[in-house]
JSON list of C-alpha atoms in Angstrom, two decimals:
[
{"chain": "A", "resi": 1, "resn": "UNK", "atom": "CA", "xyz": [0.00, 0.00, 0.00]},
{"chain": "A", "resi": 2, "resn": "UNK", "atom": "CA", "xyz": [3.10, 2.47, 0.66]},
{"chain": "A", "resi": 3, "resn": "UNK", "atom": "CA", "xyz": [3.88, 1.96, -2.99]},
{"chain": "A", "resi": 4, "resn": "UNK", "atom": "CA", "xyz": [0.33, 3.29, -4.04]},
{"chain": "A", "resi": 5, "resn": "UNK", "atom": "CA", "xyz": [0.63, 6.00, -1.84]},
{"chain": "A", "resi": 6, "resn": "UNK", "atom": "CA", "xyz": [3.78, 7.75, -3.22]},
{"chain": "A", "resi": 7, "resn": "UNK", "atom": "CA", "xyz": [3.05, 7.10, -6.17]},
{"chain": "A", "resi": 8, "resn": "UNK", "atom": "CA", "xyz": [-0.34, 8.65, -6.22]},
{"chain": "A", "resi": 9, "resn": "UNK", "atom": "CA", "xyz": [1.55, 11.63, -4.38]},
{"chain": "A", "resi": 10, "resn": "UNK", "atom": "CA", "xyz": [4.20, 11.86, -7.45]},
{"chain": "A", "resi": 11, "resn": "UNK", "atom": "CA", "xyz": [1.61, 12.73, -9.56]},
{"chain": "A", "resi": 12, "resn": "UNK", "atom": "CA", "xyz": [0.39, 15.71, -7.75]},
{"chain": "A", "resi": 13, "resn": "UNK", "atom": "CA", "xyz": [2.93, 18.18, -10.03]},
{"chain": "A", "resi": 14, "resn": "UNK", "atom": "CA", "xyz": [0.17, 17.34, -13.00]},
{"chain": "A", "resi": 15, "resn": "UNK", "atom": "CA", "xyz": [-3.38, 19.30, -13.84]},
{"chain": "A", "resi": 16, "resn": "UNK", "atom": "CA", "xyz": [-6.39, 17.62, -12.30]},
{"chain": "A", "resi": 17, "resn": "UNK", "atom": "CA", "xyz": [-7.05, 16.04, -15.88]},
{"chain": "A", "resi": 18, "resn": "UNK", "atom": "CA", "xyz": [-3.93, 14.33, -16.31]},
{"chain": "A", "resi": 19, "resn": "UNK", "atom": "CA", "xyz": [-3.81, 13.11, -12.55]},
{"chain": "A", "resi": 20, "resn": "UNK", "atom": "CA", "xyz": [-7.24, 11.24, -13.70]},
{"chain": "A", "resi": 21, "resn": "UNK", "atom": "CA", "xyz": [-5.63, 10.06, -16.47]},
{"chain": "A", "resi": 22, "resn": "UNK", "atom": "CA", "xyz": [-2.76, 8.13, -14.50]},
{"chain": "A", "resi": 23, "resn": "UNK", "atom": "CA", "xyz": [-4.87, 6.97, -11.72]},
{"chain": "A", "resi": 24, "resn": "UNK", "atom": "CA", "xyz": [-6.93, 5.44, -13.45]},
{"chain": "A", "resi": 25, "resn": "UNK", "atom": "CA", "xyz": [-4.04, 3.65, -15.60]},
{"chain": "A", "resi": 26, "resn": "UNK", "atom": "CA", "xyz": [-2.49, 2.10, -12.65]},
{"chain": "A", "resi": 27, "resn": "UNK", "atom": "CA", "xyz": [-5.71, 0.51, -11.59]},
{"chain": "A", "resi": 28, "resn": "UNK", "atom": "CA", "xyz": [-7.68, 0.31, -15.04]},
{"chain": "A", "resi": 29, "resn": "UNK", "atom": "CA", "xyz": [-4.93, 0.37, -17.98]},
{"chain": "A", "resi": 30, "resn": "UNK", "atom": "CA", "xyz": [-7.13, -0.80, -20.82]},
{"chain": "A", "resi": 31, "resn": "UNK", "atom": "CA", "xyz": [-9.63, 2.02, -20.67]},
{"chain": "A", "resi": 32, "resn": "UNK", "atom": "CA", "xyz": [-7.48, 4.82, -21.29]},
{"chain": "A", "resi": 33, "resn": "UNK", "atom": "CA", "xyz": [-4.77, 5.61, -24.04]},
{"chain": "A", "resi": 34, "resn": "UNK", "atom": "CA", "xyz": [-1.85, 4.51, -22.67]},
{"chain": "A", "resi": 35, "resn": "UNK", "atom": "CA", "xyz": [0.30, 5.80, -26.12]},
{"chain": "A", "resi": 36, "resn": "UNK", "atom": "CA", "xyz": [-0.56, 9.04, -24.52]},
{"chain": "A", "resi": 37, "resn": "UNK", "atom": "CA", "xyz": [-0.42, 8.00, -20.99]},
{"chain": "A", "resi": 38, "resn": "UNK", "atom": "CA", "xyz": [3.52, 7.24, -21.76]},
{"chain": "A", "resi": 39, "resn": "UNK", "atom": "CA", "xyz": [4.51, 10.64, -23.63]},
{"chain": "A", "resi": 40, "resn": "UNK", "atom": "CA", "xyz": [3.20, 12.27, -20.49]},
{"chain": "A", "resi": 41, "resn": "UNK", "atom": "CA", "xyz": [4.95, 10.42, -18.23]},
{"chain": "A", "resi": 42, "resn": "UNK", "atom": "CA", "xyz": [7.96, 10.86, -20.54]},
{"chain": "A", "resi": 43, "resn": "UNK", "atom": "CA", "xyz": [7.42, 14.69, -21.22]},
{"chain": "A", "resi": 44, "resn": "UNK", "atom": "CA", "xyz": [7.38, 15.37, -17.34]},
{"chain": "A", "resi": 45, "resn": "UNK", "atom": "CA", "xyz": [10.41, 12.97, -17.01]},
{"chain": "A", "resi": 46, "resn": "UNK", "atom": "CA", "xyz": [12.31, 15.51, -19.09]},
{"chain": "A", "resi": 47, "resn": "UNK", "atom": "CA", "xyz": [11.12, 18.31, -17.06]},
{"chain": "A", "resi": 48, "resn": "UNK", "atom": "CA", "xyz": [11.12, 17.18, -13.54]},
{"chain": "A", "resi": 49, "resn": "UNK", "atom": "CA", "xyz": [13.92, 15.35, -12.07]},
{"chain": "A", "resi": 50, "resn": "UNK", "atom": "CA", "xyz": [12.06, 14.54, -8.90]},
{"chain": "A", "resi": 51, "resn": "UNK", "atom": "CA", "xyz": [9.80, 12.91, -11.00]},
{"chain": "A", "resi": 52, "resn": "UNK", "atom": "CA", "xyz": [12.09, 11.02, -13.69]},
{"chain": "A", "resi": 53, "resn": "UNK", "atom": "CA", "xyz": [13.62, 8.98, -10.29]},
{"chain": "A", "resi": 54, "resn": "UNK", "atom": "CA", "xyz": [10.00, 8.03, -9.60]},
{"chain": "A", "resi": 55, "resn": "UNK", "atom": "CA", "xyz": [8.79, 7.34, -13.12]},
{"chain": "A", "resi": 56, "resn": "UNK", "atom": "CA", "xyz": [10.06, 3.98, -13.64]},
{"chain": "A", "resi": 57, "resn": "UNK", "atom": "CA", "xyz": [7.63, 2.53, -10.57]},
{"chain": "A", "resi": 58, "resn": "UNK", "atom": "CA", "xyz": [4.75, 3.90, -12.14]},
{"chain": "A", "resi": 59, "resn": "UNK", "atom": "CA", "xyz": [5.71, 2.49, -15.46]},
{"chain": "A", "resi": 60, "resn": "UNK", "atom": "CA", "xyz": [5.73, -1.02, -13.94]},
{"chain": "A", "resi": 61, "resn": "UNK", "atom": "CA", "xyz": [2.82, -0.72, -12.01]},
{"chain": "A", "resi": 62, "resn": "UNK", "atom": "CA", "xyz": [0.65, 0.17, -15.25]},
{"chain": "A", "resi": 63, "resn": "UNK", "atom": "CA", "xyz": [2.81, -2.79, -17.50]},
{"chain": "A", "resi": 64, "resn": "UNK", "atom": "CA", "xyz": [1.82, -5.35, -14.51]},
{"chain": "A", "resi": 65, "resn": "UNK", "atom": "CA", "xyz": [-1.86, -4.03, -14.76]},
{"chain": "A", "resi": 66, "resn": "UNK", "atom": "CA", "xyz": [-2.13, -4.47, -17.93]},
{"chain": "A", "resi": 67, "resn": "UNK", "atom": "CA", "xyz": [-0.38, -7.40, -18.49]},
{"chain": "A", "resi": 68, "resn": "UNK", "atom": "CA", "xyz": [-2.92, -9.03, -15.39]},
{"chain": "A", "resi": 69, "resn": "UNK", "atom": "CA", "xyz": [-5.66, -7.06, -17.05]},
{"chain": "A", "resi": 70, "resn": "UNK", "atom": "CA", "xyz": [-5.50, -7.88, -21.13]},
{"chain": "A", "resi": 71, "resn": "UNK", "atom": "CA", "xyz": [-1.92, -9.91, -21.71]},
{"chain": "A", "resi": 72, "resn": "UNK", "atom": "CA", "xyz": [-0.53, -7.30, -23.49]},
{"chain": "A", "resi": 73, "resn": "UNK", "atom": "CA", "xyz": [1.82, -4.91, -23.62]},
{"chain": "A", "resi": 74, "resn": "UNK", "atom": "CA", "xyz": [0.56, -1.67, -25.40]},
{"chain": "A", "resi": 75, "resn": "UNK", "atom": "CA", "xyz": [2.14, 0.78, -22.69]},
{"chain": "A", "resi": 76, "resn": "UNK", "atom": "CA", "xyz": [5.66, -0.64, -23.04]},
{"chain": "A", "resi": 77, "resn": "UNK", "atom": "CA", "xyz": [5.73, -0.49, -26.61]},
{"chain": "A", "resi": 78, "resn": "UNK", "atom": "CA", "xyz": [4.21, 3.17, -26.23]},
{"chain": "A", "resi": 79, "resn": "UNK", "atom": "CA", "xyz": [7.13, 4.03, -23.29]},
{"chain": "A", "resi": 80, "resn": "UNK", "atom": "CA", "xyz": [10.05, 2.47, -25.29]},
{"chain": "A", "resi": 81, "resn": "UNK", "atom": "CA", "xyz": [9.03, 3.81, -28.83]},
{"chain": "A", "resi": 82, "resn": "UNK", "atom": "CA", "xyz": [9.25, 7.47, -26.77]},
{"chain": "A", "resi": 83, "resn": "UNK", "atom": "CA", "xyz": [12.12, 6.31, -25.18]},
{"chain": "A", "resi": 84, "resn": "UNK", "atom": "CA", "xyz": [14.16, 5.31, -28.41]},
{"chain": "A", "resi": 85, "resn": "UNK", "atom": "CA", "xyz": [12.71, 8.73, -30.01]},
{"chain": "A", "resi": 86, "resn": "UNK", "atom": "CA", "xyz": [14.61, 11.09, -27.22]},
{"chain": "A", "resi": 87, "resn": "UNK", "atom": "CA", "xyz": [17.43, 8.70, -27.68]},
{"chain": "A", "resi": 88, "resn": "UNK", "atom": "CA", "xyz": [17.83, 9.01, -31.27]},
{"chain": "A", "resi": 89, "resn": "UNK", "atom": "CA", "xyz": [17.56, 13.08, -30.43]},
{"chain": "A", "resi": 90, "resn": "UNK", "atom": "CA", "xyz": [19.93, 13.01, -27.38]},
{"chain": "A", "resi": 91, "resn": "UNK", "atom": "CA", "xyz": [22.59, 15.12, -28.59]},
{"chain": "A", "resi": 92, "resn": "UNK", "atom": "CA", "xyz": [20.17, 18.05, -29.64]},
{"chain": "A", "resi": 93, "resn": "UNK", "atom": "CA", "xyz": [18.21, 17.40, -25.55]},
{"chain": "A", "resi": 94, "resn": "UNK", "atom": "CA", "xyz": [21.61, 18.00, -24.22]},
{"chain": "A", "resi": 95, "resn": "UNK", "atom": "CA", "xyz": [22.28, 20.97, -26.47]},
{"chain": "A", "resi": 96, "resn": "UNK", "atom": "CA", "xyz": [19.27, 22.74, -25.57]},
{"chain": "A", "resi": 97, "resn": "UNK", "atom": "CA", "xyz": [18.92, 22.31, -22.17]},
{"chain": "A", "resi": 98, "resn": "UNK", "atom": "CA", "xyz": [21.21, 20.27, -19.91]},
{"chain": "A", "resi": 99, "resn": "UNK", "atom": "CA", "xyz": [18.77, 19.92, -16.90]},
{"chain": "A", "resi": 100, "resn": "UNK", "atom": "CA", "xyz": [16.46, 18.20, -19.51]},
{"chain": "A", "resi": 101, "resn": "UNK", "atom": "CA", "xyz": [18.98, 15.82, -20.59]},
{"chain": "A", "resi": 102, "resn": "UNK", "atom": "CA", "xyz": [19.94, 14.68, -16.92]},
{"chain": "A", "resi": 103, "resn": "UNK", "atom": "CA", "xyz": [16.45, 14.15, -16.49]},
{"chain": "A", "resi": 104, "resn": "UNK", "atom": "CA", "xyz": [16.28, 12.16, -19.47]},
{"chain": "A", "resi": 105, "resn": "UNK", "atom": "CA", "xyz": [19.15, 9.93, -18.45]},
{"chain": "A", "resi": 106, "resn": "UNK", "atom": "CA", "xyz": [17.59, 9.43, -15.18]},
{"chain": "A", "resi": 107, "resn": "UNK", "atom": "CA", "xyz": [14.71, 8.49, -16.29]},
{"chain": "A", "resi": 108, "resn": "UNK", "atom": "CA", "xyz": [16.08, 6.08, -19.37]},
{"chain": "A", "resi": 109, "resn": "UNK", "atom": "CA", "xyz": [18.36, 4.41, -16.41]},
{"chain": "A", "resi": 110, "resn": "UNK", "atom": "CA", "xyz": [15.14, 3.96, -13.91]},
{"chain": "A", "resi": 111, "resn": "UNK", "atom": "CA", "xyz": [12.62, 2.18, -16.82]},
{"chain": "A", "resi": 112, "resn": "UNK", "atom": "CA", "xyz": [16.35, 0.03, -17.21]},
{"chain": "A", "resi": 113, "resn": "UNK", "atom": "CA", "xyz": [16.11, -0.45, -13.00]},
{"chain": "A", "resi": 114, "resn": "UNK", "atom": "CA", "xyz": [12.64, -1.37, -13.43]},
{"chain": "A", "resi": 115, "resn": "UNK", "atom": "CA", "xyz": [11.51, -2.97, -16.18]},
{"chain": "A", "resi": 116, "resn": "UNK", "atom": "CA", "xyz": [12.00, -6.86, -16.66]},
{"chain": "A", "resi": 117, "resn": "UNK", "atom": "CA", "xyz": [11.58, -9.31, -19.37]},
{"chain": "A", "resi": 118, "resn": "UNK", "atom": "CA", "xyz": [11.93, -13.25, -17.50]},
{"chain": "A", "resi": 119, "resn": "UNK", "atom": "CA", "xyz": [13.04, -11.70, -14.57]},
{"chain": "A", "resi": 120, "resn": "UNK", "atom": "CA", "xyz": [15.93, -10.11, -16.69]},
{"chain": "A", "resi": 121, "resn": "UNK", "atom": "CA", "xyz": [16.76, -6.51, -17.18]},
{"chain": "A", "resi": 122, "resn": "UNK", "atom": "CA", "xyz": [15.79, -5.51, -21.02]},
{"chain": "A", "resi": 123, "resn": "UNK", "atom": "CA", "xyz": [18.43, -6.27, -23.79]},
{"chain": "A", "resi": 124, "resn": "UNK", "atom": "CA", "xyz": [17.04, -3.57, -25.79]},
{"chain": "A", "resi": 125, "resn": "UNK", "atom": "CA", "xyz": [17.77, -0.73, -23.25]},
{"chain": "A", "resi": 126, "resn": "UNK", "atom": "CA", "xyz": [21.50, -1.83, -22.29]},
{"chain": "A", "resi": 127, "resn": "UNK", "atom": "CA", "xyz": [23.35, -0.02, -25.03]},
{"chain": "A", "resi": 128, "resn": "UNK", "atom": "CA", "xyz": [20.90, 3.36, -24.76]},
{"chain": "A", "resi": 129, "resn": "UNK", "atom": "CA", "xyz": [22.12, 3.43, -21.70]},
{"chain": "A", "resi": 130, "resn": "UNK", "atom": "CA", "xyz": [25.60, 2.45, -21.63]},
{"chain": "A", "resi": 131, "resn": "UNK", "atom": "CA", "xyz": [26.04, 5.57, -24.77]},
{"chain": "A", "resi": 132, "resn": "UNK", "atom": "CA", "xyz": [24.36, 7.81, -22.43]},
{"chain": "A", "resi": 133, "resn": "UNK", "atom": "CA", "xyz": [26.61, 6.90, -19.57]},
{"chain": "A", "resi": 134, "resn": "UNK", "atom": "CA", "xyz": [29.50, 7.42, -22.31]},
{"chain": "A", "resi": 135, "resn": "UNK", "atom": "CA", "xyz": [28.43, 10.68, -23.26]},
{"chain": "A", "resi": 136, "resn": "UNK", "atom": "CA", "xyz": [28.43, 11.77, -19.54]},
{"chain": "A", "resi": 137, "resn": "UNK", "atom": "CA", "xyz": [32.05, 10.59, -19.57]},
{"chain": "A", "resi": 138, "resn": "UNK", "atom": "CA", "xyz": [33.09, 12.93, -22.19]},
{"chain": "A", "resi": 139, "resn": "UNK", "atom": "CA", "xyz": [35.84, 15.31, -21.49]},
{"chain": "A", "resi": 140, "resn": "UNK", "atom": "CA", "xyz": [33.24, 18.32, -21.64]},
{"chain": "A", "resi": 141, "resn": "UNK", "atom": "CA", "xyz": [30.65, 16.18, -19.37]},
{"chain": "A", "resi": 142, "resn": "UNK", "atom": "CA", "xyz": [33.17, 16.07, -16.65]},
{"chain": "A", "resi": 143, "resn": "UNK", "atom": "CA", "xyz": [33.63, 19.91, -16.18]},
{"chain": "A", "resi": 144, "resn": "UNK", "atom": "CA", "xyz": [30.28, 20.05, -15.33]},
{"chain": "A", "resi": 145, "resn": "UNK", "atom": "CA", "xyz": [29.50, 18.71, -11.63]},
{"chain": "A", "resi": 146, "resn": "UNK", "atom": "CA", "xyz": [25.42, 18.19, -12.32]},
{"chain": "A", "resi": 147, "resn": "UNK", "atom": "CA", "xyz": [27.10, 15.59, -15.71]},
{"chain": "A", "resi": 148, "resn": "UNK", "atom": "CA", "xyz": [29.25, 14.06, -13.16]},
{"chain": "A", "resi": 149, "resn": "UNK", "atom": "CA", "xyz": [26.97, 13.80, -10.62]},
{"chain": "A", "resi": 150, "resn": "UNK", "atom": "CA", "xyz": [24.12, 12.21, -12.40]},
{"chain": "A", "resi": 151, "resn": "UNK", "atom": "CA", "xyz": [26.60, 9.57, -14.02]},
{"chain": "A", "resi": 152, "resn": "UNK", "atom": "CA", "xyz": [27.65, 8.99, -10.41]},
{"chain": "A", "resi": 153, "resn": "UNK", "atom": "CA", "xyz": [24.55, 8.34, -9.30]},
{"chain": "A", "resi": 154, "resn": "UNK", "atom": "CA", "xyz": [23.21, 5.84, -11.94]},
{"chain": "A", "resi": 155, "resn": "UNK", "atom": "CA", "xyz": [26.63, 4.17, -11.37]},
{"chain": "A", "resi": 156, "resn": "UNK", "atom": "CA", "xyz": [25.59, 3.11, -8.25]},
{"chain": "A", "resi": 157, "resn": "UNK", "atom": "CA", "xyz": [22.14, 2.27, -9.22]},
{"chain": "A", "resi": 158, "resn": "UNK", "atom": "CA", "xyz": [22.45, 0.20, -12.01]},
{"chain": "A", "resi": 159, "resn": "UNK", "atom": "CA", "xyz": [26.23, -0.26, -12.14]},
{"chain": "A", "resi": 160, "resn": "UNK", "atom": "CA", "xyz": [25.85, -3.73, -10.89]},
{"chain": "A", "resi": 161, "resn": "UNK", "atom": "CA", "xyz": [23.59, -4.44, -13.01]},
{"chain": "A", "resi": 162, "resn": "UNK", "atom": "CA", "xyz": [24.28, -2.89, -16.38]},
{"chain": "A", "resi": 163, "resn": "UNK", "atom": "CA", "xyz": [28.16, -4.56, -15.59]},
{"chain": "A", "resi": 164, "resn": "UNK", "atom": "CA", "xyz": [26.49, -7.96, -15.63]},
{"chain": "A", "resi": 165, "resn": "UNK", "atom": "CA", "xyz": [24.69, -7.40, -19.55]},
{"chain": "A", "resi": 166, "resn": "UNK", "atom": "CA", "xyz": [28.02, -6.19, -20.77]},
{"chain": "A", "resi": 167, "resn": "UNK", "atom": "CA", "xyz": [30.97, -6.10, -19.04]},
{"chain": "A", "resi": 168, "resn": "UNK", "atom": "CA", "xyz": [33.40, -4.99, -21.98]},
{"chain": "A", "resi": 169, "resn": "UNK", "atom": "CA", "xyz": [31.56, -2.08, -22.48]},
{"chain": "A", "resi": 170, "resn": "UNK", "atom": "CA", "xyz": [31.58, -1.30, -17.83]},
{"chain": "A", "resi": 171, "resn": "UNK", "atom": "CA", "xyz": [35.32, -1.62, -18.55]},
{"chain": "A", "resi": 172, "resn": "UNK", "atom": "CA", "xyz": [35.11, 0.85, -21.50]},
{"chain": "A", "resi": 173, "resn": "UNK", "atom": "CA", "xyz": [33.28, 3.34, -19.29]},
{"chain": "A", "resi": 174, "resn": "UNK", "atom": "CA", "xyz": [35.96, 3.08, -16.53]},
{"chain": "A", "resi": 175, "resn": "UNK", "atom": "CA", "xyz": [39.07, 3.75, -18.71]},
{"chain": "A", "resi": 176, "resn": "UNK", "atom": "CA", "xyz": [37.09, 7.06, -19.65]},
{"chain": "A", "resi": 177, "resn": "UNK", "atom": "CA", "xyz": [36.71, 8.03, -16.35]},
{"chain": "A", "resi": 178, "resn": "UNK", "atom": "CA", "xyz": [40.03, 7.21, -14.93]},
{"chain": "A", "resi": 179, "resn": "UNK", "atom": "CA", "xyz": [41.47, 8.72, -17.39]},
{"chain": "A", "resi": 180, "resn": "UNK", "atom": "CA", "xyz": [39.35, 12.00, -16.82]},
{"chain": "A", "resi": 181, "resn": "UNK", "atom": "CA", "xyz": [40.24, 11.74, -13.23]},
{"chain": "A", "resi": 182, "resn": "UNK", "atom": "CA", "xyz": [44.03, 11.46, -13.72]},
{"chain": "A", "resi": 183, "resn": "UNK", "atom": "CA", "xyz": [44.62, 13.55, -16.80]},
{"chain": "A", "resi": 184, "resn": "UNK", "atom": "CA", "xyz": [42.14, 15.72, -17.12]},
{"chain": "A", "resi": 185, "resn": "UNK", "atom": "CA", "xyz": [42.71, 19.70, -16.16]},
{"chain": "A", "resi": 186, "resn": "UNK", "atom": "CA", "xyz": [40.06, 22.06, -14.54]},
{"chain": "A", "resi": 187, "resn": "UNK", "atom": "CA", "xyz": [37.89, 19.00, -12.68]},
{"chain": "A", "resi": 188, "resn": "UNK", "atom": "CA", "xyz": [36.69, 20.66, -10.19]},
{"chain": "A", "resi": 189, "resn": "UNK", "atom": "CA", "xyz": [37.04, 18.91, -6.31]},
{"chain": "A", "resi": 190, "resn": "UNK", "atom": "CA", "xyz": [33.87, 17.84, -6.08]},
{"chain": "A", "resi": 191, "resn": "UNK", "atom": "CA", "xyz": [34.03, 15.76, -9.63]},
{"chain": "A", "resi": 192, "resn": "UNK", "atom": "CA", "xyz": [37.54, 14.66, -8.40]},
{"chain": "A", "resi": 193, "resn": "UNK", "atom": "CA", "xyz": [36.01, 13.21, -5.43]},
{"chain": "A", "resi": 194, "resn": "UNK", "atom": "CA", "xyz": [32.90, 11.93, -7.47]},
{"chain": "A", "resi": 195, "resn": "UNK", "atom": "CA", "xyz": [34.77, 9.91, -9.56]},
{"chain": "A", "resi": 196, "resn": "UNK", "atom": "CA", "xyz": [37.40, 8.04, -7.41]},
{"chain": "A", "resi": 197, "resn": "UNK", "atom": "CA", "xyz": [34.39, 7.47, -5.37]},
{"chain": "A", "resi": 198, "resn": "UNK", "atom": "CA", "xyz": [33.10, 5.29, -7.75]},
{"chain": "A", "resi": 199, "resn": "UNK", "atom": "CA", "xyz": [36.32, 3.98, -9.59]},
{"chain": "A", "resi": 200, "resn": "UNK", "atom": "CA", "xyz": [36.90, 2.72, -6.03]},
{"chain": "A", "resi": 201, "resn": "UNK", "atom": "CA", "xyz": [33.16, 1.13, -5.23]},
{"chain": "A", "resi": 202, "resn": "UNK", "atom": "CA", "xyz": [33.24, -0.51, -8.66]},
{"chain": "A", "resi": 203, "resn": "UNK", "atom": "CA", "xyz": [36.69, -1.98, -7.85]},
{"chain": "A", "resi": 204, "resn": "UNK", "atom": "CA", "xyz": [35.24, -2.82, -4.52]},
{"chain": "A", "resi": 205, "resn": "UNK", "atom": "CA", "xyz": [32.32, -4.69, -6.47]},
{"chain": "A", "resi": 206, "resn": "UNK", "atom": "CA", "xyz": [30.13, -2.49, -6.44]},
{"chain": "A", "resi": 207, "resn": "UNK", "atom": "CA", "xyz": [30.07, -2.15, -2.50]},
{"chain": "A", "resi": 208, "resn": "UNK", "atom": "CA", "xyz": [30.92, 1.15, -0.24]},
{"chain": "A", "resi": 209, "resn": "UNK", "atom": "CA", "xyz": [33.55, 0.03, 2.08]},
{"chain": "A", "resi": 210, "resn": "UNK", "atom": "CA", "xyz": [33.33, 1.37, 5.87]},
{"chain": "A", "resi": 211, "resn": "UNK", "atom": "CA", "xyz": [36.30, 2.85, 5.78]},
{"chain": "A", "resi": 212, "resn": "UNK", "atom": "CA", "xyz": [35.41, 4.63, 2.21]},
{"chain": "A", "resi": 213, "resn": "UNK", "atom": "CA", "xyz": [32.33, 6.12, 3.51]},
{"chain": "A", "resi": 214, "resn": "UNK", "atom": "CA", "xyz": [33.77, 7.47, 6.36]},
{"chain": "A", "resi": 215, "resn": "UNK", "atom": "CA", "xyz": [35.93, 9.16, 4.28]},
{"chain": "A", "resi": 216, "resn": "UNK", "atom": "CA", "xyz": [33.84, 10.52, 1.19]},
{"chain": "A", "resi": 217, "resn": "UNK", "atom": "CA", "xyz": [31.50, 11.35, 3.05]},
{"chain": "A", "resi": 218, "resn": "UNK", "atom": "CA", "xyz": [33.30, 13.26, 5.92]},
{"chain": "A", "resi": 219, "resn": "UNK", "atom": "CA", "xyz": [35.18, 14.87, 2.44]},
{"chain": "A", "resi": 220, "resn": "UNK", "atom": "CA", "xyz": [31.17, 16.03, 1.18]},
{"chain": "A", "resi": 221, "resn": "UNK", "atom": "CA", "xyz": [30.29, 17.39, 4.41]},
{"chain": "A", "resi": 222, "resn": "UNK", "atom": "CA", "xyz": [33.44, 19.24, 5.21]}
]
């Protein structure tokens, strides 16, 4: 029932209308339009990063309703049709508005958190996400602490995960960012600390060590 709850709180942001809308998709997917019941989930995903973290629980909840309800699958064709759109478009999102393409990858890494095929992350989404965690690790990603931040933090989301589809590529990412940790000029402290945080929890296997929180996290607070 907790679930329910914040969920049903998430959605407060949206008009009275749309709040309708995705109520009565979680409980009653096969009487609304889920094609657009998935570009607004998506088009507030781009503009609220709150939400984008939250998204991918909603998304579930209306694919398991409507999988119980009909046996289909409209909605997740709908969500990863949108999703492959903004992904063929990512370079102009980031272009345009940076805050909109953290959101994005948020969101594009939470559907990969959630959604399941056999009990199985989705093949489909693993190399979306691992090029949007590559362009995060660009050299002009990394001078910019909400880039390095966000990559951060679906590191240690999905990391585990996303290492386990394809490791060559996890071992790709890393050489980027050690290298942007050890050669690269102008990182500001904070990214510094960012990324040996999480060069050193992947090495770790994707654990936080006592001793290593203790540290980065008396480093953050200082």
């Amino acid at each position: 029932m907790g679930d329910t709850g914040k969920e049903e709180y998430k959605i407060h942001s949206f008009d009275v209308e749309i709040q309708q809308l995705l109520k009565t998709a979680l409980k009653d997917p096969s009487s609304v339009d889920l094609e657009k019941v998935a570009n607004v989930i998506v088009d507030q995903s781009l503009k609220d990063c709150v939400f984008s973290k939250e998204a991918g629980r909603i998304c579930y909840t209306i694919i398991q309703a409507e999988s119980k309800q009909v046996g289909q699958s409209a909605f997740r064709r709908s969500l990863l049709n949108r999703l492959q759109q903004e992904y063929k478009d990512r370079d102009e999102l980031r272009a345009r508005s940076l805050q909109a393409w953290i959101c994005y990858v948020t969101f594009i890494c939470n559907i990969f958190d959630y959604l399941r095929v056999n009990n199985m992350p989705m093949m489909a989404l693993v190399n979306p996400v691992y090029d949007c965690l590559f362009r995060l690790a660009q050299p002009d990603s990394l001078q910019k602490e909400e880039e390095v931040d966000c990559l951060v933090l679906q590191l240690h989301r999905i990391g585990e995960q996303l290492e386990k589809m394809n490791s060559q590529r996890m071992d790709e990412l890393f050489s980027l960012l050690r290298d942007g940790f050890l050669l690269q000029e102008g990182l500001s402290s904070l990214s510094q600390l960012l990324l040996l945080e999480i060069i050193e929890f992947r090495a770790a296997d994707w654990k936080m060590t006592e001793a290593a929180q203790k540290y980065y996290y008396s480093e953050v607070t200082d």
